[in-house]
C-alpha cells in the first residue's frame, strides 16, 4: 500500500513552500548572472563522479582551463569549493609550518591570504597597500631583502574590495630574483582582464567560477607549474589537508582518476560551457569587451560628480568602486536598487563600509544594456539619497564612450 504524507508533514510544508526565487540583475562583485546556455548545460543529466564519461569531461575542462589561464601546466584543475578554497589549496600545498611568505595585501580579499597563511603556521610578512592604490614595489623588494628565506610572494591581480588592477611584472621579477615562488589570486580577474600565466611566469594561480568566467559559484580553478610542483614534492611533511591535497586532486582530474571526492558533474558542465564560450569569443576580444563597458560605466559615474576610489591608471575594468561623499547613504542606495530595480550591487568592506558602491560588469553581464540600466537607476535614486545629479548626464557620458 502506498504511504502518503502525514497531515503534520503537509502542514510543515505549508510553512516552507516551494521556492520561487526573484530574478535579480547581479551587478555586484560576484556572482554574476550566467548565460542561459551555461544554466541550461548545468541542468543536463547528472553523471557519477567516477563515470568514465565524466572523467573525460574533467580532462576536457582542464584543457579548456589551460587555454583560459594561458598555460601548459599539467596540474590544472578545480577545487570543489568557492574562490577562497582555491587560495587555501594553493597556500596549504606550497607552505609548511615556519615557511616565510610575503603577501602583497591590496585589501579585504588579497588580505585574507594573511589569515590563511597564519593558520598554516607560516611566517607571514604583510606588505599592505593603501586602499585603492597599487602595492609599493620598493616595500615588497625591501621585505624580500629582510627575509632571504622567503618561499612565496603572493598577491592578487584584481582586488575586488577596492576595484584595483595590480600590475604583476615587477612583483614577479622581485619574487624570482629572491628565489621565491610567485603566486596570484585571480578569483576576480580570470576571463575578464589580461592574464597569461606562463608568459607572466606565475608559479601558481587560483580563481573562482562565479565571476568573469561566467559560471555558477562552487568551483575554484587552480594551476601550478613544475617549479611549484617540485616544492610540493620536497615537502618535509604531507599536506595538512586531505581535501586540498593537489597531487591527489591531480590524479583524480588528470591522472588515473583515482577517487578523491564526489565532484559535482553539473557544476563542471556549467564551467565547461562557460569556458567554451570564452574561447568562442576570444580572450583578447573578451578582455576588450570588459574594458569597454567598464570605461562607459566609469564615465557615467564621473558625470554624476562621484569620484572613483581607485587610483587613476589602476582601475579594474570589471569592478567599479565608487567613493560616496559624506552623508550619502550606501545602504539606502543598495536597498532601493534591490527592491525597486531588482539590481544587486556591492558595498564597502572594513574601513570602506558604508562609503563605497562596487558595481561589477562580469562575463554575461558585461554589456551596454546593463551599463545604461544601472546608470539610469542611480540617476533616479541618488538625488533621494543625498546626492543631486544632472538628469541624463551619466547616460550621455557612457554613450560618448561607446561612440569613441
Ligand atoms: C580577489 C578575491 N579573492 C578571493 C575571493 C573569495 O572568493 P569566494 O567568495 O568565492 O570564496 C574573492 C571573492 O570575491 C575575490 O574577489
GROMACS .gro file of C-alpha atoms in nm, residues 23-299:
model
  277
   23UNK     CA    1   1.512   3.741  -1.083
   24UNK     CA    2   1.800   3.968  -0.978
   25UNK     CA    3   2.038   4.152  -1.205
   26UNK     CA    4   2.363   4.063  -1.026
   27UNK     CA    5   2.582   4.369  -1.082
   28UNK     CA    6   2.783   4.324  -0.765
   29UNK     CA    7   3.140   4.195  -0.721
   30UNK     CA    8   3.018   3.840  -0.793
   31UNK     CA    9   2.839   3.614  -0.850
   32UNK     CA   10   2.709   3.749  -1.178
   33UNK     CA   11   2.420   3.622  -1.387
   34UNK     CA   12   2.531   3.336  -1.611
   35UNK     CA   13   2.442   3.298  -1.976
   36UNK     CA   14   2.126   3.084  -2.024
   37UNK     CA   15   2.348   2.849  -2.226
   38UNK     CA   16   2.553   2.786  -1.912
   39UNK     CA   17   2.246   2.746  -1.691
   40UNK     CA   18   2.099   2.506  -1.946
   41UNK     CA   19   2.416   2.295  -1.961
   42UNK     CA   20   2.431   2.287  -1.579
   43UNK     CA   21   2.089   2.119  -1.577
   44UNK     CA   22   2.195   1.842  -1.815
   45UNK     CA   23   2.155   1.482  -1.690
   46UNK     CA   24   2.386   1.400  -1.399
   47UNK     CA   25   2.684   1.170  -1.427
   48UNK     CA   26   2.855   0.990  -1.144
   49UNK     CA   27   3.191   1.134  -1.031
   50UNK     CA   28   3.373   0.813  -1.132
   51UNK     CA   29   3.187   0.761  -1.461
   52UNK     CA   30   3.444   0.739  -1.746
   53UNK     CA   31   3.226   0.979  -1.946
   54UNK     CA   32   3.256   1.229  -1.660
   55UNK     CA   33   3.629   1.180  -1.604
   56UNK     CA   34   3.676   1.256  -1.976
   57UNK     CA   35   3.476   1.577  -1.915
   58UNK     CA   36   3.714   1.660  -1.629
   59UNK     CA   37   4.010   1.626  -1.863
   60UNK     CA   38   3.835   1.840  -2.124
   61UNK     CA   39   3.753   2.106  -1.866
   62UNK     CA   40   4.117   2.110  -1.751
   63UNK     CA   41   4.224   2.156  -2.114
   64UNK     CA   42   3.982   2.448  -2.159
   65UNK     CA   43   4.114   2.599  -1.835
   66UNK     CA   44   4.472   2.576  -1.962
   67UNK     CA   45   4.364   2.784  -2.262
   68UNK     CA   46   4.194   3.047  -2.046
   69UNK     CA   47   4.482   3.059  -1.795
   70UNK     CA   48   4.716   3.069  -2.095
   71UNK     CA   49   4.930   2.787  -1.956
   72UNK     CA   50   5.068   2.446  -2.047
   73UNK     CA   51   5.070   2.341  -1.678
   74UNK     CA   52   4.972   1.976  -1.639
   75UNK     CA   53   4.842   2.048  -1.290
   76UNK     CA   54   4.535   2.247  -1.384
   77UNK     CA   55   4.206   2.154  -1.220
   78UNK     CA   56   3.925   2.281  -0.998
   79UNK     CA   57   3.880   2.258  -0.625
   80UNK     CA   58   3.518   2.176  -0.537
   81UNK     CA   59   3.462   2.492  -0.341
   82UNK     CA   60   3.444   2.870  -0.373
   83UNK     CA   61   3.730   3.106  -0.459
   84UNK     CA   62   3.885   3.100  -0.114
   85UNK     CA   63   3.914   2.720  -0.137
   86UNK     CA   64   4.146   2.779  -0.433
   87UNK     CA   65   4.353   3.030  -0.236
   88UNK     CA   66   4.374   2.793   0.061
   89UNK     CA   67   4.453   2.487  -0.154
   90UNK     CA   68   4.746   2.664  -0.321
   91UNK     CA   69   4.889   2.803   0.002
   92UNK     CA   70   4.847   2.491   0.214
   93UNK     CA   71   5.024   2.281  -0.052
   94UNK     CA   72   5.313   2.524  -0.101
   95UNK     CA   73   5.369   2.631   0.260
   96UNK     CA   74   5.479   2.435   0.564
   97UNK     CA   75   5.494   2.548   0.925
   98UNK     CA   76   5.766   2.813   0.968
   99UNK     CA   77   5.796   2.894   0.597
  100UNK     CA   78   5.812   3.262   0.511
  101UNK     CA   79   5.552   3.417   0.280
  102UNK     CA   80   5.537   3.781   0.175
  103UNK     CA   81   5.182   3.890   0.095
  104UNK     CA   82   5.114   4.194  -0.119
  105UNK     CA   83   4.796   4.298   0.056
  106UNK     CA   84   4.567   4.517  -0.158
  107UNK     CA   85   4.256   4.497   0.056
  108UNK     CA   86   3.999   4.262   0.207
  109UNK     CA   87   4.028   3.973  -0.037
  110UNK     CA   88   4.402   3.953  -0.106
  111UNK     CA   89   4.436   4.025   0.268
  112UNK     CA   90   4.258   3.700   0.359
  113UNK     CA   91   4.570   3.521   0.240
  114UNK     CA   92   4.736   3.660   0.554
  115UNK     CA   93   4.486   3.480   0.775
  116UNK     CA   94   4.502   3.161   0.566
  117UNK     CA   95   4.885   3.152   0.576
  118UNK     CA   96   4.892   3.220   0.950
  119UNK     CA   97   4.658   2.927   1.011
  120UNK     CA   98   4.904   2.708   0.817
  121UNK     CA   99   5.170   2.823   1.065
  122UNK     CA  100   5.371   3.024   0.814
  123UNK     CA  101   5.581   3.329   0.899
  124UNK     CA  102   5.368   3.595   0.729
  125UNK     CA  103   5.509   3.930   0.616
  126UNK     CA  104   5.212   4.152   0.535
  127UNK     CA  105   5.301   4.432   0.290
  128UNK     CA  106   4.989   4.648   0.299
  129UNK     CA  107   4.896   4.887   0.018
  130UNK     CA  108   4.679   5.193   0.080
  131UNK     CA  109   4.319   5.108  -0.010
  132UNK     CA  110   4.262   5.184  -0.378
  133UNK     CA  111   4.634   5.211  -0.451
  134UNK     CA  112   4.874   4.955  -0.602
  135UNK     CA  113   5.149   4.789  -0.400
  136UNK     CA  114   5.463   4.985  -0.320
  137UNK     CA  115   5.716   4.782  -0.519
  138UNK     CA  116   6.010   4.909  -0.311
  139UNK     CA  117   5.836   4.789   0.005
  140UNK     CA  118   5.794   4.440  -0.139
  141UNK     CA  119   6.160   4.438  -0.250
  142UNK     CA  120   6.268   4.555   0.095
  143UNK     CA  121   6.064   4.279   0.260
  144UNK     CA  122   6.235   4.019   0.037
  145UNK     CA  123   6.577   4.160   0.132
  146UNK     CA  124   6.488   4.145   0.501
  147UNK     CA  125   6.362   3.786   0.464
  148UNK     CA  126   6.609   3.600   0.238
  149UNK     CA  127   6.435   3.272   0.328
  150UNK     CA  128   6.116   3.389   0.161
  151UNK     CA  129   5.944   3.088  -0.003
  152UNK     CA  130   5.638   3.254  -0.158
  153UNK     CA  131   5.544   3.605  -0.271
  154UNK     CA  132   5.165   3.620  -0.310
  155UNK     CA  133   4.922   3.888  -0.426
  156UNK     CA  134   4.610   3.940  -0.636
  157UNK     CA  135   4.580   4.066  -0.994
  158UNK     CA  136   4.235   4.212  -0.919
  159UNK     CA  137   4.140   4.333  -0.570
  160UNK     CA  138   3.762   4.319  -0.564
  161UNK     CA  139   3.716   4.523  -0.247
  162UNK     CA  140   3.877   4.835  -0.400
  163UNK     CA  141   3.838   4.780  -0.776
  164UNK     CA  142   4.214   4.773  -0.831
  165UNK     CA  143   4.414   4.608  -1.111
  166UNK     CA  144   4.762   4.527  -0.979
  167UNK     CA  145   5.045   4.512  -1.236
  168UNK     CA  146   5.240   4.188  -1.186
  169UNK     CA  147   5.566   4.229  -1.385
  170UNK     CA  148   5.781   4.391  -1.118
  171UNK     CA  149   5.647   4.165  -0.842
  172UNK     CA  150   5.728   3.852  -1.044
  173UNK     CA  151   6.081   3.981  -1.113
  174UNK     CA  152   6.142   4.052  -0.742
  175UNK     CA  153   5.998   3.721  -0.622
  176UNK     CA  154   6.208   3.515  -0.860
  177UNK     CA  155   6.519   3.729  -0.801
  178UNK     CA  156   6.490   3.621  -0.435
  179UNK     CA  157   6.431   3.256  -0.521
  180UNK     CA  158   6.067   3.264  -0.417
  181UNK     CA  159   5.755   3.130  -0.588
  182UNK     CA  160   5.519   3.392  -0.729
  183UNK     CA  161   5.150   3.318  -0.672
  184UNK     CA  162   4.848   3.516  -0.791
  185UNK     CA  163   4.485   3.532  -0.677
  186UNK     CA  164   4.283   3.575  -0.999
  187UNK     CA  165   3.943   3.497  -0.848
  188UNK     CA  166   3.805   3.821  -0.984
  189UNK     CA  167   4.026   3.866  -1.292
  190UNK     CA  168   4.040   3.539  -1.482
  191UNK     CA  169   3.837   3.564  -1.803
  192UNK     CA  170   3.792   3.940  -1.770
  193UNK     CA  171   4.134   4.105  -1.759
  194UNK     CA  172   4.456   4.029  -1.948
  195UNK     CA  173   4.632   3.739  -1.775
  196UNK     CA  174   4.878   3.487  -1.919
  197UNK     CA  175   5.010   3.251  -1.652
  198UNK     CA  176   5.309   3.110  -1.843
  199UNK     CA  177   5.413   3.432  -2.018
  200UNK     CA  178   5.391   3.622  -1.687
  201UNK     CA  179   5.593   3.349  -1.510
  202UNK     CA  180   5.326   3.292  -1.243
  203UNK     CA  181   5.405   2.974  -1.048
  204UNK     CA  182   5.059   2.924  -0.902
  205UNK     CA  183   4.732   3.092  -0.996
  206UNK     CA  184   4.387   3.041  -0.845
  207UNK     CA  185   4.043   3.168  -0.940
  208UNK     CA  186   3.666   3.129  -0.887
  209UNK     CA  187   3.394   3.016  -1.129
  210UNK     CA  188   3.132   3.279  -1.043
  211UNK     CA  189   3.293   3.600  -1.168
  212UNK     CA  190   3.443   3.677  -1.510
  213UNK     CA  191   3.448   3.308  -1.602
  214UNK     CA  192   3.071   3.337  -1.616
  215UNK     CA  193   2.984   3.007  -1.445
  216UNK     CA  194   2.793   2.915  -1.130
  217UNK     CA  195   2.963   2.953  -0.791
  218UNK     CA  196   3.124   2.647  -0.637
  219UNK     CA  197   3.440   2.569  -0.835
  220UNK     CA  198   3.788   2.714  -0.787
  221UNK     CA  199   4.025   2.671  -1.083
  222UNK     CA  200   4.390   2.625  -0.978
  223UNK     CA  201   4.704   2.587  -1.189
  224UNK     CA  202   5.062   2.517  -1.072
  225UNK     CA  203   5.377   2.495  -1.279
  226UNK     CA  204   5.655   2.239  -1.246
  227UNK     CA  205   5.855   2.467  -1.015
  228UNK     CA  206   5.565   2.485  -0.769
  229UNK     CA  207   5.502   2.113  -0.804
  230UNK     CA  208   5.865   2.040  -0.713
  231UNK     CA  209   5.818   2.244  -0.396
  232UNK     CA  210   5.524   2.021  -0.301
  233UNK     CA  211   5.726   1.706  -0.378
  234UNK     CA  212   6.006   1.829  -0.147
  235UNK     CA  213   5.773   1.892   0.150
  236UNK     CA  214   5.901   1.773   0.489
  237UNK     CA  215   5.551   1.666   0.593
  238UNK     CA  216   5.240   1.568   0.396
  239UNK     CA  217   4.995   1.847   0.309
  240UNK     CA  218   4.787   1.908   0.623
  241UNK     CA  219   4.458   1.897   0.433
  242UNK     CA  220   4.317   1.578   0.276
  243UNK     CA  221   4.056   1.770   0.076
  244UNK     CA  222   4.306   2.021  -0.069
  245UNK     CA  223   4.585   1.775  -0.145
  246UNK     CA  224   4.669   1.889  -0.501
  247UNK     CA  225   4.867   1.581  -0.601
  248UNK     CA  226   4.570   1.357  -0.521
  249UNK     CA  227   4.333   1.600  -0.686
  250UNK     CA  228   4.558   1.594  -0.996
  251UNK     CA  229   4.533   1.215  -1.009
  252UNK     CA  230   4.152   1.239  -0.992
  253UNK     CA  231   4.125   1.519  -1.251
  254UNK     CA  232   4.404   1.446  -1.497
  255UNK     CA  233   4.565   1.118  -1.393
  256UNK     CA  234   4.426   0.767  -1.345
  257UNK     CA  235   4.108   0.924  -1.193
  258UNK     CA  236   4.158   0.760  -0.855
  259UNK     CA  237   3.870   0.863  -0.629
  260UNK     CA  238   3.933   1.170  -0.408
  261UNK     CA  239   3.591   1.328  -0.351
  262UNK     CA  240   3.250   1.346  -0.517
  263UNK     CA  241   3.279   1.627  -0.769
  264UNK     CA  242   2.955   1.786  -0.892
  265UNK     CA  243   2.903   1.687  -1.256
  266UNK     CA  244   2.651   1.966  -1.311
  267UNK     CA  245   2.875   2.242  -1.181
  268UNK     CA  246   3.154   2.114  -1.404
  269UNK     CA  247   2.919   2.105  -1.707
  270UNK     CA  248   2.838   2.471  -1.648
  271UNK     CA  249   3.203   2.570  -1.623
  272UNK     CA  250   3.291   2.361  -1.928
  273UNK     CA  251   3.027   2.553  -2.128
  274UNK     CA  252   3.133   2.897  -2.000
  275UNK     CA  253   3.497   2.823  -2.087
  276UNK     CA  254   3.393   2.718  -2.437
  277UNK     CA  255   3.205   3.048  -2.468
  278UNK     CA  256   3.515   3.243  -2.362
  279UNK     CA  257   3.722   3.077  -2.633
  280UNK     CA  258   3.445   3.123  -2.891
  281UNK     CA  259   3.454   3.497  -2.816
  282UNK     CA  260   3.835   3.501  -2.797
  283UNK     CA  261   4.029   3.607  -2.488
  284UNK     CA  262   4.151   3.939  -2.628
  285UNK     CA  263   3.801   4.030  -2.751
  286UNK     CA  264   3.658   3.936  -2.410
  287UNK     CA  265   3.913   4.149  -2.222
  288UNK     CA  266   3.834   4.438  -2.459
  289UNK     CA  267   3.458   4.396  -2.403
  290UNK     CA  268   3.505   4.413  -2.026
  291UNK     CA  269   3.727   4.720  -2.068
  292UNK     CA  270   3.474   4.900  -2.293
  293UNK     CA  271   3.175   4.854  -2.065
  294UNK     CA  272   3.384   4.928  -1.757
  295UNK     CA  273   3.500   5.254  -1.917
  296UNK     CA  274   3.145   5.350  -2.013
  297UNK     CA  275   3.017   5.286  -1.662
  298UNK     CA  276   3.303   5.483  -1.504
  299UNK     CA  277   3.238   5.776  -1.740
   0.00000   0.00000   0.00000
